[in-house]
PDB file of C-alpha atoms and ligand atoms in Angstrom:
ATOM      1  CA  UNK A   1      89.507 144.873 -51.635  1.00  0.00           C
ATOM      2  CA  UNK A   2      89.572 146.461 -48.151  1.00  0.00           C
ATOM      3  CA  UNK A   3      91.277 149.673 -49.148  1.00  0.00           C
ATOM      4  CA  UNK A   4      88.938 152.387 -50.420  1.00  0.00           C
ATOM      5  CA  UNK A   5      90.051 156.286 -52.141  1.00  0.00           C
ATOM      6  CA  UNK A   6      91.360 158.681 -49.531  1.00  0.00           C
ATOM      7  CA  UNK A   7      92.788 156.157 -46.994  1.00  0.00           C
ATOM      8  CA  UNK A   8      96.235 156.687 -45.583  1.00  0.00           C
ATOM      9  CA  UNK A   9      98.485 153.644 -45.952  1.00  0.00           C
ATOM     10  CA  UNK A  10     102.060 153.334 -45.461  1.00  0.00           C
ATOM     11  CA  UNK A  11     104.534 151.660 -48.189  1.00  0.00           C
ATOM     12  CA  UNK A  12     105.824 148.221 -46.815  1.00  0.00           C
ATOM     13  CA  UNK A  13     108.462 148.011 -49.855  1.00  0.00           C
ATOM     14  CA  UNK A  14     110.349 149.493 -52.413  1.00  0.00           C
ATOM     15  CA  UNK A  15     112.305 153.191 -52.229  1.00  0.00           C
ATOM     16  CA  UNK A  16     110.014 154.589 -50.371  1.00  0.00           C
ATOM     17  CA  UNK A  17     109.424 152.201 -47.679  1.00  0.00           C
ATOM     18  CA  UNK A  18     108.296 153.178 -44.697  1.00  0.00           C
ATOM     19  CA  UNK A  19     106.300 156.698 -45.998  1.00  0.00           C
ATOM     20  CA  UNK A  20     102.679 156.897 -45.712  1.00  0.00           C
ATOM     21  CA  UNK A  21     100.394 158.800 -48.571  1.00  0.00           C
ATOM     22  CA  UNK A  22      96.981 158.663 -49.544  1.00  0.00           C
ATOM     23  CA  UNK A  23      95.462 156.916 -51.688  1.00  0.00           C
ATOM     24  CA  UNK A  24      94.222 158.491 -54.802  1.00  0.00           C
ATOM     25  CA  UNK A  25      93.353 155.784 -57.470  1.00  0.00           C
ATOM     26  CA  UNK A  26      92.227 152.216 -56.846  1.00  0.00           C
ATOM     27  CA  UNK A  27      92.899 148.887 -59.171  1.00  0.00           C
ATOM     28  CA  UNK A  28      90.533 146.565 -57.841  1.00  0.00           C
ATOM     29  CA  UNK A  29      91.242 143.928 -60.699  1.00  0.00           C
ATOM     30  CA  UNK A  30      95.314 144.347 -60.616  1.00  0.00           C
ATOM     31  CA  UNK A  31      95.003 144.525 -57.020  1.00  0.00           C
ATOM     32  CA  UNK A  32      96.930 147.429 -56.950  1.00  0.00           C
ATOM     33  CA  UNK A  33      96.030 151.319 -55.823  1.00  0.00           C
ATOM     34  CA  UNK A  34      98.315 154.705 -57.050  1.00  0.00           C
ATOM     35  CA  UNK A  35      99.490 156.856 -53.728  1.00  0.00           C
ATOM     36  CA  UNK A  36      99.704 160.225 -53.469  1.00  0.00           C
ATOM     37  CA  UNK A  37     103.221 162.043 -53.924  1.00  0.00           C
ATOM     38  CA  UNK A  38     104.574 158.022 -53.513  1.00  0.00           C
ATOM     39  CA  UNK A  39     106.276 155.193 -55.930  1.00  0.00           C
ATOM     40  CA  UNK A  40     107.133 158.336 -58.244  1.00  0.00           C
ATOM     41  CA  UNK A  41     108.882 157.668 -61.477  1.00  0.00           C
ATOM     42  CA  UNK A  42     110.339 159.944 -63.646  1.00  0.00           C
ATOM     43  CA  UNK A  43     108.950 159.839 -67.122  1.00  0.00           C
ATOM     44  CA  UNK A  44     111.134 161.757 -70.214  1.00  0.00           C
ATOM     45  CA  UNK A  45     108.339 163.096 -72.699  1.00  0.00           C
ATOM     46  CA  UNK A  46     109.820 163.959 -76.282  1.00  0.00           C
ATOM     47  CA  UNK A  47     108.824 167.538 -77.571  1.00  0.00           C
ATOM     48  CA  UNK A  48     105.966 167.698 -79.986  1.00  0.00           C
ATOM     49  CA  UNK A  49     106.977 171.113 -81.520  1.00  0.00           C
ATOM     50  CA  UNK A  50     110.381 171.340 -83.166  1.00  0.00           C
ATOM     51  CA  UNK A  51     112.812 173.375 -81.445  1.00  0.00           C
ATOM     52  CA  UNK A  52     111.251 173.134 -77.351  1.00  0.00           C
ATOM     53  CA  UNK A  53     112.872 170.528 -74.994  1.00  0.00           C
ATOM     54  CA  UNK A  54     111.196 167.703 -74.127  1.00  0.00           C
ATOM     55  CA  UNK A  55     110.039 167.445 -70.430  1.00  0.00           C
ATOM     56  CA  UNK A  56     110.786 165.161 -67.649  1.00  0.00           C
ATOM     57  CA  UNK A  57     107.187 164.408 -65.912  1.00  0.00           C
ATOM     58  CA  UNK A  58     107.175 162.698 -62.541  1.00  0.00           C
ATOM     59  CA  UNK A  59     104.078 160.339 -62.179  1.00  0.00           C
ATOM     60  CA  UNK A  60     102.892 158.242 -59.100  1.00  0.00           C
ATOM     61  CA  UNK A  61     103.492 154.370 -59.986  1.00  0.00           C
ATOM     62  CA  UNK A  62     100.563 151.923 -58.846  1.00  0.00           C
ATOM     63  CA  UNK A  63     101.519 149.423 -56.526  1.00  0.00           C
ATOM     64  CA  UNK A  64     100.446 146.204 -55.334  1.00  0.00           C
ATOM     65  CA  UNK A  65      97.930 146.086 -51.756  1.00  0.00           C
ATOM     66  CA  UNK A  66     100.479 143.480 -50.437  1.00  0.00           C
ATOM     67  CA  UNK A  67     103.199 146.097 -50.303  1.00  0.00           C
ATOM     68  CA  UNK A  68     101.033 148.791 -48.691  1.00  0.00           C
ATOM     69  CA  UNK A  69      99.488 148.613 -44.595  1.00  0.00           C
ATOM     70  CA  UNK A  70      96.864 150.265 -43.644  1.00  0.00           C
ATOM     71  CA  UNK A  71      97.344 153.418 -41.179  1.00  0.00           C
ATOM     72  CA  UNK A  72      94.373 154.549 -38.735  1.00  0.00           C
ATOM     73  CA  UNK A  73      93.265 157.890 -38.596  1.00  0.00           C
ATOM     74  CA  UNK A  74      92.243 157.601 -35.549  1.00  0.00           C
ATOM     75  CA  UNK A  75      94.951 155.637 -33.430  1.00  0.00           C
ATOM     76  CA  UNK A  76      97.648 156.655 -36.153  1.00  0.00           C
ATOM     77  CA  UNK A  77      98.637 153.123 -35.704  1.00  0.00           C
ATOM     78  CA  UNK A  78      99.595 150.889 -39.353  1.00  0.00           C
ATOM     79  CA  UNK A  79      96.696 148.056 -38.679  1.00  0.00           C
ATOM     80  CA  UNK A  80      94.803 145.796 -40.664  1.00  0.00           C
ATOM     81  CA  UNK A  81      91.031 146.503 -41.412  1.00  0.00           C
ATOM     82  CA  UNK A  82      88.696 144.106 -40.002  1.00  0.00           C
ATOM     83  CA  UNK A  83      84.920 143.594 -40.294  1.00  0.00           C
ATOM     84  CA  UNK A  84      81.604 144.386 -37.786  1.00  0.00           C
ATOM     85  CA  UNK A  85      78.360 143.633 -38.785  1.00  0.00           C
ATOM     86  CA  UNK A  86      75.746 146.350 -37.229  1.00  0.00           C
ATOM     87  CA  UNK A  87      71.897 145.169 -38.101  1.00  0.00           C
ATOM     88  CA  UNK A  88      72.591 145.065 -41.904  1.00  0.00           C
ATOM     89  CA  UNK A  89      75.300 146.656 -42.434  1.00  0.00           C
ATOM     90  CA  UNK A  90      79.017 145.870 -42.776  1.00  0.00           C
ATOM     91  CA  UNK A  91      81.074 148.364 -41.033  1.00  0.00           C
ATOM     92  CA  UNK A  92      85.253 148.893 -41.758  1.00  0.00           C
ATOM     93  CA  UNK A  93      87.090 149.004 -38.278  1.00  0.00           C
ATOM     94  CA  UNK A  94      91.186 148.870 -37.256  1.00  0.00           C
ATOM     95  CA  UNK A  95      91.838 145.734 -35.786  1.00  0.00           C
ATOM     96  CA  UNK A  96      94.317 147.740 -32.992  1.00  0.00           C
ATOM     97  CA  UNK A  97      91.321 150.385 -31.701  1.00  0.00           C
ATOM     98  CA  UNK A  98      87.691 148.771 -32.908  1.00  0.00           C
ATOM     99  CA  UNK A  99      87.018 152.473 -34.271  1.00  0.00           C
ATOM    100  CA  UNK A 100      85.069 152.499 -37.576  1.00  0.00           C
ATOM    101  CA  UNK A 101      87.383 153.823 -40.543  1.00  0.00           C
TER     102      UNK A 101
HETATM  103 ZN1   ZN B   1      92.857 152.404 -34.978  1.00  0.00          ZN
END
């Protein structure tokens, strides 16, 4: 997976299409990662005590890498993350600038 915690990506589908949030939980093995603030869904809880309302609790959704892009932070642009090898180590860059990320 090329995505890591705290990277900004943009949503590609889905009701919020086209808004960018970070990324705050990753699914390596369901290829999928939970955005900040993004893919909300509205979740009714039932009341444990007798008598209170129950509550309605938003909650981020995960969703899949395909429907997320990757956003620079340093160009700002939505890119793809590419590869560079310096001596022995394997360093993230944006495909639009060449900047590490
Ligand atoms: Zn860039």
């Amino acid at each position: 997976m090329k995505l890591r915690k705290g990277d900004n990506v943009v949503m590609l589908s889905g009701k919020d299409r086209g808004k960018q949030g970070k990324i705050i939980m990753l699914s390596p093995d369901a290829n999928k990662v939970v955005l900040e603030g993004l893919n909300m869904i509205k979740r009714h809880t039932k009341s444990r005590q007798q008598g209170k309302a129950g509550q309605i609790v938003s909650k981020e959704r995960a969703v899949s890498i395909a429907s997320v892009a990757m956003v620079c932070k340093n160009c700002g642009k939505v890119t793809r993350v590419g590869y560079r090898v310096d001596g022995k180590s394997k360093i993230r860059i944006c495909k639009k600038c060449q900047t590490e990320v």
